[in-house]
Short mmCIF file of N, CA and C in Angstrom, two decimals:
data_model
loop_
_atom_site.label_atom_id
_atom_site.label_comp_id
_atom_site.label_asym_id
_atom_site.label_seq_id
_atom_site.Cartn_x
_atom_site.Cartn_y
_atom_site.Cartn_z
N MET I 3 0.82 -0.87 0.24
CA MET I 3 -0.24 0.09 -0.42
C MET I 3 0.67 0.71 0.12
N TYR I 4 1.98 0.90 0.70
CA TYR I 4 2.66 2.73 0.94
C TYR I 4 4.30 2.57 -0.66
N GLY I 5 4.21 3.35 -0.47
CA GLY I 5 5.11 4.04 -1.78
C GLY I 5 4.44 4.91 -2.72
N MET I 6 4.79 5.76 -3.25
CA MET I 6 4.31 6.80 -3.62
C MET I 6 3.74 5.95 -4.98
N SER I 7 2.02 6.64 -5.24
CA SER I 7 1.18 5.66 -6.47
C SER I 7 1.42 7.00 -7.49
N GLY I 8 2.71 6.96 -7.88
CA GLY I 8 3.15 8.28 -8.95
C GLY I 8 2.17 8.16 -9.94
N PRO I 9 2.34 8.92 -11.47
CA PRO I 9 2.96 10.10 -11.82
C PRO I 9 1.02 10.64 -12.32
N TYR I 10 0.74 11.81 -11.78
CA TYR I 10 -0.37 11.87 -11.84
C TYR I 10 -1.12 13.10 -12.46
N PRO I 11 -1.60 12.34 -13.64
CA PRO I 11 -1.69 12.51 -14.78
C PRO I 11 -2.37 14.18 -14.56
N ILE I 12 -2.10 15.21 -15.54
CA ILE I 12 -2.75 16.12 -15.59
C ILE I 12 -4.09 15.97 -16.51
N ARG I 13 -3.07 15.90 -18.34
CA ARG I 13 -4.33 15.82 -18.90
C ARG I 13 -3.51 15.31 -20.37
N GLY I 14 -4.06 14.17 -20.80
CA GLY I 14 -4.22 13.63 -22.21
C GLY I 14 -2.45 12.71 -21.56
N SER I 15 -0.93 13.19 -22.49
CA SER I 15 0.03 11.90 -21.89
C SER I 15 1.56 13.05 -20.66
N VAL I 16 1.01 14.69 -20.66
CA VAL I 16 1.30 15.23 -19.23
C VAL I 16 1.05 14.54 -18.23
N ALA I 17 1.75 14.64 -16.65
CA ALA I 17 2.33 14.26 -16.26
C ALA I 17 2.97 15.42 -15.32
N LEU I 18 2.34 15.47 -13.25
CA LEU I 18 2.86 16.24 -12.34
C LEU I 18 4.21 15.37 -12.65
N PRO I 19 5.21 16.34 -13.06
CA PRO I 19 6.97 16.03 -12.97
C PRO I 19 7.30 15.93 -11.64
N GLU I 20 7.13 14.64 -10.96
CA GLU I 20 8.34 14.43 -9.89
C GLU I 20 9.06 15.18 -9.86
N ALA I 21 10.29 15.14 -10.17
CA ALA I 21 11.46 15.89 -9.64
C ALA I 21 11.38 17.43 -9.26
N GLU I 22 9.80 18.19 -10.21
CA GLU I 22 9.91 19.63 -9.69
C GLU I 22 9.18 19.90 -8.46
N LEU I 23 8.40 18.65 -7.84
CA LEU I 23 7.71 18.50 -7.12
C LEU I 23 8.19 19.21 -5.37
N MET I 24 8.12 20.46 -4.66
CA MET I 24 9.14 19.67 -3.20
C MET I 24 8.17 20.23 -2.35
N TRP I 25 8.19 19.36 -1.47
CA TRP I 25 7.51 19.20 -0.55
C TRP I 25 7.66 19.66 1.30
N ARG I 26 7.22 19.72 1.46
CA ARG I 26 7.63 20.74 3.14
C ARG I 26 6.69 19.30 3.90
N PHE I 27 6.96 19.39 5.46
CA PHE I 27 5.89 18.44 6.38
C PHE I 27 5.95 19.21 7.74
N SER I 28 5.08 19.48 7.80
CA SER I 28 4.73 20.29 9.24
C SER I 28 3.37 19.37 9.99
N ARG I 29 3.40 19.75 11.64
CA ARG I 29 2.39 19.08 11.98
C ARG I 29 0.57 20.17 12.58
N SER I 30 -0.02 18.77 11.78
CA SER I 30 -1.17 19.24 11.88
C SER I 30 -1.53 19.50 12.76
N SER I 31 -2.80 20.78 13.16
CA SER I 31 -3.17 21.80 13.76
C SER I 31 -4.71 20.67 13.77
N GLY I 32 -5.35 21.17 15.08
CA GLY I 32 -6.67 19.91 15.18
C GLY I 32 -6.69 18.41 15.46
N PRO I 33 -7.84 17.92 16.39
CA PRO I 33 -7.70 16.85 16.65
C PRO I 33 -6.62 15.46 16.82
N GLY I 34 -6.52 14.78 17.31
CA GLY I 34 -5.77 13.37 16.89
C GLY I 34 -4.94 12.79 18.24
N GLY I 35 -4.94 13.24 19.10
CA GLY I 35 -4.52 11.90 20.30
C GLY I 35 -2.68 12.57 20.09
N GLN I 36 -2.22 11.37 20.92
CA GLN I 36 -0.83 11.78 21.10
C GLN I 36 0.23 11.86 20.16
N HIS I 37 -0.33 10.99 19.38
CA HIS I 37 0.55 10.90 18.55
C HIS I 37 0.53 12.17 17.71
N VAL I 38 -0.23 13.00 17.68
CA VAL I 38 -0.65 14.01 16.21
C VAL I 38 0.68 15.02 16.92
N ASN I 39 0.52 15.18 17.82
CA ASN I 39 1.60 15.79 17.94
C ASN I 39 3.27 15.35 17.51
N THR I 40 3.61 14.65 17.89
CA THR I 40 5.08 13.93 17.57
C THR I 40 5.42 14.04 15.86
N SER I 41 4.13 13.96 15.04
CA SER I 41 4.26 14.19 13.81
C SER I 41 4.04 14.72 12.77
N ASP I 42 4.60 14.80 12.18
CA ASP I 42 4.36 15.77 10.57
C ASP I 42 3.60 15.45 9.56
N SER I 43 2.35 15.28 9.50
CA SER I 43 1.14 14.61 8.83
C SER I 43 0.75 16.02 7.94
N GLN I 44 0.96 16.82 8.15
CA GLN I 44 0.10 18.50 7.08
C GLN I 44 1.21 18.05 6.19
N VAL I 45 0.59 18.37 5.21
CA VAL I 45 2.11 18.47 3.65
C VAL I 45 1.45 19.36 3.12
N GLU I 46 2.86 19.98 2.63
CA GLU I 46 2.38 21.65 1.67
C GLU I 46 3.67 21.00 0.78
N LEU I 47 2.61 21.24 -0.66
CA LEU I 47 3.36 20.83 -1.63
C LEU I 47 3.74 22.00 -2.96
N ARG I 48 5.02 22.23 -2.83
CA ARG I 48 4.85 23.58 -4.05
C ARG I 48 5.34 23.14 -5.26
N PHE I 49 4.92 24.07 -6.41
CA PHE I 49 4.99 23.70 -7.65
C PHE I 49 5.49 24.72 -7.87
N ASP I 50 6.76 25.29 -9.00
CA ASP I 50 7.24 25.91 -9.39
C ASP I 50 6.49 26.16 -11.26
N LEU I 51 5.50 27.16 -10.71
CA LEU I 51 4.91 26.17 -12.33
C LEU I 51 5.99 27.93 -13.42
N ALA I 52 6.10 28.85 -12.91
CA ALA I 52 6.79 29.69 -13.84
C ALA I 52 8.08 29.49 -14.31
N ARG I 53 8.82 27.98 -13.82
CA ARG I 53 9.74 27.76 -14.47
C ARG I 53 9.97 26.92 -15.02
N THR I 54 8.81 25.91 -14.62
CA THR I 54 8.65 24.37 -14.89
C THR I 54 9.24 24.48 -16.53
N GLU I 55 9.16 22.92 -16.58
CA GLU I 55 9.46 22.58 -18.40
C GLU I 55 8.00 21.63 -18.69
N ALA I 56 7.89 21.21 -17.58
CA ALA I 56 6.88 19.53 -17.94
C ALA I 56 6.20 20.05 -18.89
N LEU I 57 5.11 21.15 -18.59
CA LEU I 57 3.86 21.74 -18.85
C LEU I 57 4.05 22.45 -20.51
N PRO I 58 3.15 22.39 -21.96
CA PRO I 58 3.11 23.37 -22.84
C PRO I 58 3.39 23.85 -22.96
N GLU I 59 3.92 24.93 -23.28
CA GLU I 59 4.44 26.98 -23.27
C GLU I 59 3.08 27.16 -23.31
N VAL I 60 2.14 27.01 -24.56
CA VAL I 60 0.63 27.32 -24.18
C VAL I 60 0.35 27.15 -23.08
N TRP I 61 -0.24 26.03 -22.00
CA TRP I 61 -1.00 25.79 -21.34
C TRP I 61 -0.02 26.86 -19.74
N LYS I 62 1.40 26.49 -20.22
CA LYS I 62 1.83 26.92 -18.93
C LYS I 62 1.22 28.66 -18.91
N GLN I 63 1.29 29.18 -19.92
CA GLN I 63 0.58 30.66 -20.15
C GLN I 63 -0.61 30.93 -19.61
N ARG I 64 -1.37 30.19 -19.72
CA ARG I 64 -3.07 30.10 -19.52
C ARG I 64 -3.49 29.80 -18.03
N ALA I 65 -2.15 29.08 -17.72
CA ALA I 65 -2.08 27.85 -16.35
C ALA I 65 -1.67 29.87 -15.35
N LEU I 66 -0.44 30.93 -16.00
CA LEU I 66 0.45 31.65 -15.08
C LEU I 66 -0.97 32.18 -14.63
N GLU I 67 -1.83 32.81 -16.04
CA GLU I 67 -3.13 34.08 -16.48
C GLU I 67 -3.86 33.84 -15.37
N ARG I 68 -4.68 32.35 -15.01
CA ARG I 68 -5.43 31.67 -14.38
C ARG I 68 -5.39 31.63 -13.02
N LEU I 69 -4.05 31.46 -12.58
CA LEU I 69 -4.09 31.11 -11.17
C LEU I 69 -3.00 32.10 -10.67
N ALA I 70 -2.89 34.20 -11.42
CA ALA I 70 -2.46 34.78 -10.99
C ALA I 70 -2.45 35.70 -9.67
N GLY I 71 -4.14 35.13 -8.92
CA GLY I 71 -4.60 35.24 -7.44
C GLY I 71 -4.00 34.28 -6.65
N ARG I 72 -2.88 32.84 -7.50
CA ARG I 72 -2.52 32.02 -5.89
C ARG I 72 -1.51 31.80 -6.15
N LEU I 73 -0.76 32.43 -6.93
CA LEU I 73 1.10 32.18 -6.88
C LEU I 73 1.75 33.62 -6.27
N THR I 74 2.39 32.42 -5.92
CA THR I 74 3.76 33.51 -5.29
C THR I 74 5.23 33.49 -6.03
N ASP I 75 5.50 33.95 -6.56
CA ASP I 75 6.94 34.80 -7.44
C ASP I 75 6.21 33.39 -8.47
N GLY I 76 5.37 33.28 -8.99
CA GLY I 76 5.37 31.61 -10.13
C GLY I 76 5.33 30.74 -9.47
N VAL I 77 5.48 30.07 -8.25
CA VAL I 77 4.73 29.16 -7.23
C VAL I 77 3.17 28.48 -6.61
N ILE I 78 3.22 27.15 -7.36
CA ILE I 78 1.79 27.13 -6.32
C ILE I 78 1.73 26.34 -5.59
N THR I 79 1.46 26.71 -4.74
CA THR I 79 0.91 25.99 -3.32
C THR I 79 -0.44 25.36 -2.65
N VAL I 80 -0.07 23.76 -2.80
CA VAL I 80 -1.16 23.69 -2.45
C VAL I 80 -1.33 22.67 -0.69
N ARG I 81 -1.99 22.69 0.06
CA ARG I 81 -1.66 22.50 1.19
C ARG I 81 -2.97 20.69 1.86
N ALA I 82 -2.48 20.28 2.59
CA ALA I 82 -3.18 19.04 3.09
C ALA I 82 -2.87 18.45 4.09
N SER I 83 -4.23 18.17 4.65
CA SER I 83 -4.03 18.38 6.28
C SER I 83 -4.91 17.28 6.64
N GLU I 84 -5.71 16.49 5.88
CA GLU I 84 -7.05 16.20 6.48
C GLU I 84 -7.11 14.76 6.83
N TYR I 85 -5.65 13.87 6.14
CA TYR I 85 -5.63 12.63 6.96
C TYR I 85 -4.64 13.34 8.32
N ARG I 86 -4.33 11.36 9.03
CA ARG I 86 -3.83 11.54 10.12
C ARG I 86 -2.07 10.66 10.16
N SER I 87 -2.49 10.22 8.55
CA SER I 87 -1.44 10.03 7.74
C SER I 87 -0.48 10.17 6.59
N GLN I 88 0.62 10.54 7.02
CA GLN I 88 1.02 11.93 5.98
C GLN I 88 1.22 11.12 4.50
N TRP I 89 1.60 9.75 4.46
CA TRP I 89 1.13 9.53 3.42
C TRP I 89 -0.08 9.40 2.40
N ARG I 90 -0.82 10.04 3.08
CA ARG I 90 -2.48 10.23 2.33
C ARG I 90 -2.63 11.09 2.35
N ASN I 91 -2.01 12.03 3.18
CA ASN I 91 -2.18 13.99 2.44
C ASN I 91 -1.21 14.45 1.57
N ARG I 92 0.29 13.44 1.53
CA ARG I 92 0.86 13.33 0.29
C ARG I 92 0.33 12.94 -1.03
N GLU I 93 -0.59 12.12 -1.09
CA GLU I 93 -1.96 11.66 -1.84
C GLU I 93 -2.43 12.76 -2.48
N THR I 94 -2.50 13.05 -1.77
CA THR I 94 -3.78 13.71 -1.69
C THR I 94 -3.73 15.52 -2.00
N ALA I 95 -2.94 15.81 -2.10
CA ALA I 95 -2.39 17.20 -2.04
C ALA I 95 -1.83 16.61 -3.47
N ALA I 96 -0.89 16.04 -4.83
CA ALA I 96 -0.42 15.54 -5.30
C ALA I 96 -1.83 15.53 -6.20
N VAL I 97 -3.23 14.49 -6.01
CA VAL I 97 -4.09 14.54 -6.62
C VAL I 97 -5.05 16.16 -7.03
N ARG I 98 -4.82 17.01 -5.98
CA ARG I 98 -5.25 18.22 -6.01
C ARG I 98 -4.27 19.63 -6.67
N LEU I 99 -3.11 18.75 -7.12
CA LEU I 99 -1.92 20.40 -7.68
C LEU I 99 -2.49 19.73 -8.96
N ALA I 100 -2.12 18.74 -9.30
CA ALA I 100 -2.84 17.91 -11.00
C ALA I 100 -4.56 18.16 -11.52
N ALA I 101 -4.95 18.57 -10.64
CA ALA I 101 -6.01 18.58 -10.42
C ALA I 101 -6.30 20.40 -11.06
N LEU I 102 -6.36 21.15 -10.11
CA LEU I 102 -5.81 22.34 -10.20
C LEU I 102 -4.86 22.42 -11.70
N LEU I 103 -4.60 22.19 -11.97
CA LEU I 103 -3.45 21.86 -13.04
C LEU I 103 -4.24 21.96 -14.51
N ALA I 104 -5.38 21.08 -14.57
CA ALA I 104 -5.62 20.54 -15.74
C ALA I 104 -6.79 21.74 -15.66
N GLU I 105 -7.50 22.00 -14.62
CA GLU I 105 -8.70 22.76 -14.53
C GLU I 105 -7.86 24.63 -15.44
N ALA I 106 -6.96 24.81 -15.41
CA ALA I 106 -6.11 26.51 -15.12
C ALA I 106 -5.48 26.15 -16.79
N THR I 107 -5.27 24.58 -17.06
CA THR I 107 -4.15 24.53 -18.33
C THR I 107 -5.85 24.20 -19.41
N ALA I 108 -6.50 24.05 -19.39
CA ALA I 108 -8.00 23.49 -19.87
C ALA I 108 -7.90 24.86 -21.21
N PRO I 109 -8.12 24.50 -22.97
CA PRO I 109 -8.64 25.15 -23.26
C PRO I 109 -9.37 26.20 -23.56
N PRO I 110 -9.63 27.28 -23.58
CA PRO I 110 -11.29 28.69 -23.15
C PRO I 110 -12.52 27.55 -24.07
N PRO I 111 -12.91 27.54 -23.72
CA PRO I 111 -14.82 27.31 -24.45
C PRO I 111 -15.34 27.84 -25.63
N LYS I 112 -15.54 27.28 -26.61
CA LYS I 112 -15.57 27.79 -27.86
C LYS I 112 -16.72 28.82 -27.72
N PRO I 113 -16.85 29.68 -28.64
CA PRO I 113 -17.16 31.21 -28.51
C PRO I 113 -19.03 30.43 -28.69
N ARG I 114 -20.05 30.96 -28.54
CA ARG I 114 -20.79 30.79 -29.10
C ARG I 114 -21.40 31.06 -30.41
N ARG I 115 -22.72 30.31 -30.90
CA ARG I 115 -22.72 30.86 -32.08
C ARG I 115 -24.10 31.21 -32.16
N PRO I 116 -24.59 32.20 -32.25
CA PRO I 116 -26.24 32.44 -31.63
C PRO I 116 -26.99 31.69 -33.16
N THR I 117 -28.31 31.43 -32.83
CA THR I 117 -28.38 30.67 -33.64
C THR I 117 -30.32 31.00 -33.96
N ARG I 118 -30.81 31.66 -35.53
CA ARG I 118 -32.26 31.95 -35.43
C ARG I 118 -32.60 31.01 -35.37
N ILE I 119 -33.86 31.20 -34.00
CA ILE I 119 -35.08 30.77 -34.65
C ILE I 119 -36.13 31.07 -35.90
N PRO I 120 -36.39 29.75 -35.77
CA PRO I 120 -36.94 29.36 -37.46
C PRO I 120 -38.20 30.17 -37.66
N ARG I 121 -38.55 30.32 -38.36
CA ARG I 121 -40.00 31.81 -39.11
C ARG I 121 -41.16 31.13 -38.36
N GLY I 122 -41.47 29.84 -38.91
CA GLY I 122 -42.24 29.21 -38.06
C GLY I 122 -42.34 28.97 -37.00
N ILE I 123 -41.83 28.67 -36.24
CA ILE I 123 -41.63 28.45 -34.52
C ILE I 123 -41.92 29.58 -33.87
N ASN I 124 -41.67 31.00 -34.47
CA ASN I 124 -41.91 32.29 -33.62
C ASN I 124 -43.40 32.96 -34.39
N GLU I 125 -43.97 32.21 -35.58
CA GLU I 125 -45.42 32.80 -36.34
C GLU I 125 -46.38 31.72 -35.52
N ARG I 126 -45.33 30.24 -34.61
CA ARG I 126 -46.65 29.55 -33.99
C ARG I 126 -46.92 30.11 -32.43
N ARG I 127 -45.49 30.01 -31.97
CA ARG I 127 -45.46 31.44 -29.93
C ARG I 127 -46.79 32.57 -30.87
N LEU I 128 -46.27 33.22 -31.70
CA LEU I 128 -47.46 34.79 -31.66
C LEU I 128 -48.84 34.14 -31.87
N ARG I 129 -49.13 32.82 -32.41
CA ARG I 129 -49.95 32.82 -32.25
C ARG I 129 -51.02 31.74 -31.55
N GLU I 130 -50.60 31.13 -30.55
CA GLU I 130 -50.19 31.28 -29.48
C GLU I 130 -50.93 31.99 -28.00
N LYS I 131 -50.08 33.03 -28.06
CA LYS I 131 -50.19 33.85 -27.23
C LYS I 131 -51.30 34.41 -27.18
N LYS I 132 -51.17 34.60 -28.80
CA LYS I 132 -52.56 35.75 -29.61
C LYS I 132 -53.62 34.86 -28.14
N GLN I 133 -54.01 33.33 -29.19
CA GLN I 133 -55.31 32.44 -28.66
C GLN I 133 -55.10 33.35 -27.02
N ARG I 134 -54.24 32.77 -26.32
CA ARG I 134 -54.23 32.63 -25.19
C ARG I 134 -55.02 34.07 -24.51
N SER I 135 -54.41 34.94 -25.09
CA SER I 135 -54.77 36.42 -24.72
C SER I 135 -56.73 36.05 -25.11
N GLU I 136 -57.30 35.78 -26.48
CA GLU I 136 -58.22 35.58 -26.06
C GLU I 136 -59.41 35.34 -25.34
N THR I 137 -59.06 33.70 -24.95
CA THR I 137 -59.44 33.20 -23.88
C THR I 137 -59.63 34.17 -22.84
N LYS I 138 -58.20 34.70 -22.79
CA LYS I 138 -57.99 35.38 -20.98
C LYS I 138 -58.87 36.86 -20.48
N ARG I 139 -59.48 36.95 -22.26
CA ARG I 139 -59.99 38.00 -21.81
C ARG I 139 -62.08 37.79 -22.29
N GLY I 140 -61.52 36.99 -22.55
CA GLY I 140 -63.77 35.69 -22.60
C GLY I 140 -63.73 36.32 -21.38
N ARG I 141 -62.71 35.98 -20.14
CA ARG I 141 -62.88 35.52 -19.22
C ARG I 141 -63.61 36.98 -18.19
N SER I 142 -62.91 37.86 -18.53
CA SER I 142 -62.70 39.03 -17.65
C SER I 142 -64.92 39.42 -17.52
N ALA I 143 -64.81 39.64 -15.97
CA ALA I 143 -65.96 39.67 -15.68
C ALA I 143 -67.28 40.79 -16.78
N ARG I 144 -66.35 41.78 -17.50
CA ARG I 144 -67.13 43.43 -17.92
C ARG I 144 -68.67 42.63 -18.58
N ASP I 145 -68.34 41.41 -19.43
CA ASP I 145 -69.26 41.15 -20.83
C ASP I 145 -70.70 40.74 -19.59
N TRP I 146 -70.10 40.09 -18.57
CA TRP I 146 -71.12 39.53 -17.80
C TRP I 146 -72.58 40.68 -17.36
N GLY I 147 -73.62 40.21 -17.20
CA GLY I 147 -74.75 41.68 -16.19
C GLY I 147 -75.13 42.11 -17.23
#
């Protein structure tokens, strides 16, 4: 079960470059008994987006623009401390980073091409609208009495 379950795919054949990941471990806050005070189970994963060679240039530019608010000197940081085991937190952090990069490097959506409503459909809608209004006019109490 242990041992990193390596490459974390971003999209297509591009994966997180294991060599460019910087890990830092610290003690998690929160509950957890005696063991938690001595084990560094919180994981901080840093990835230098500005200097990486692993991503295609276009993707890199796209990610730098979209993640601008989260970057510190071109470095993106992901923290994980949900689990009491450092290994599971490492997995979580790596998967989270891969997902973040996948989203940030995705191509922009195709622009929407406006479509015209066929004339027949529009005419039918207006006809039905007129009919409805006639029905409702027929209900008004004016004509009674």
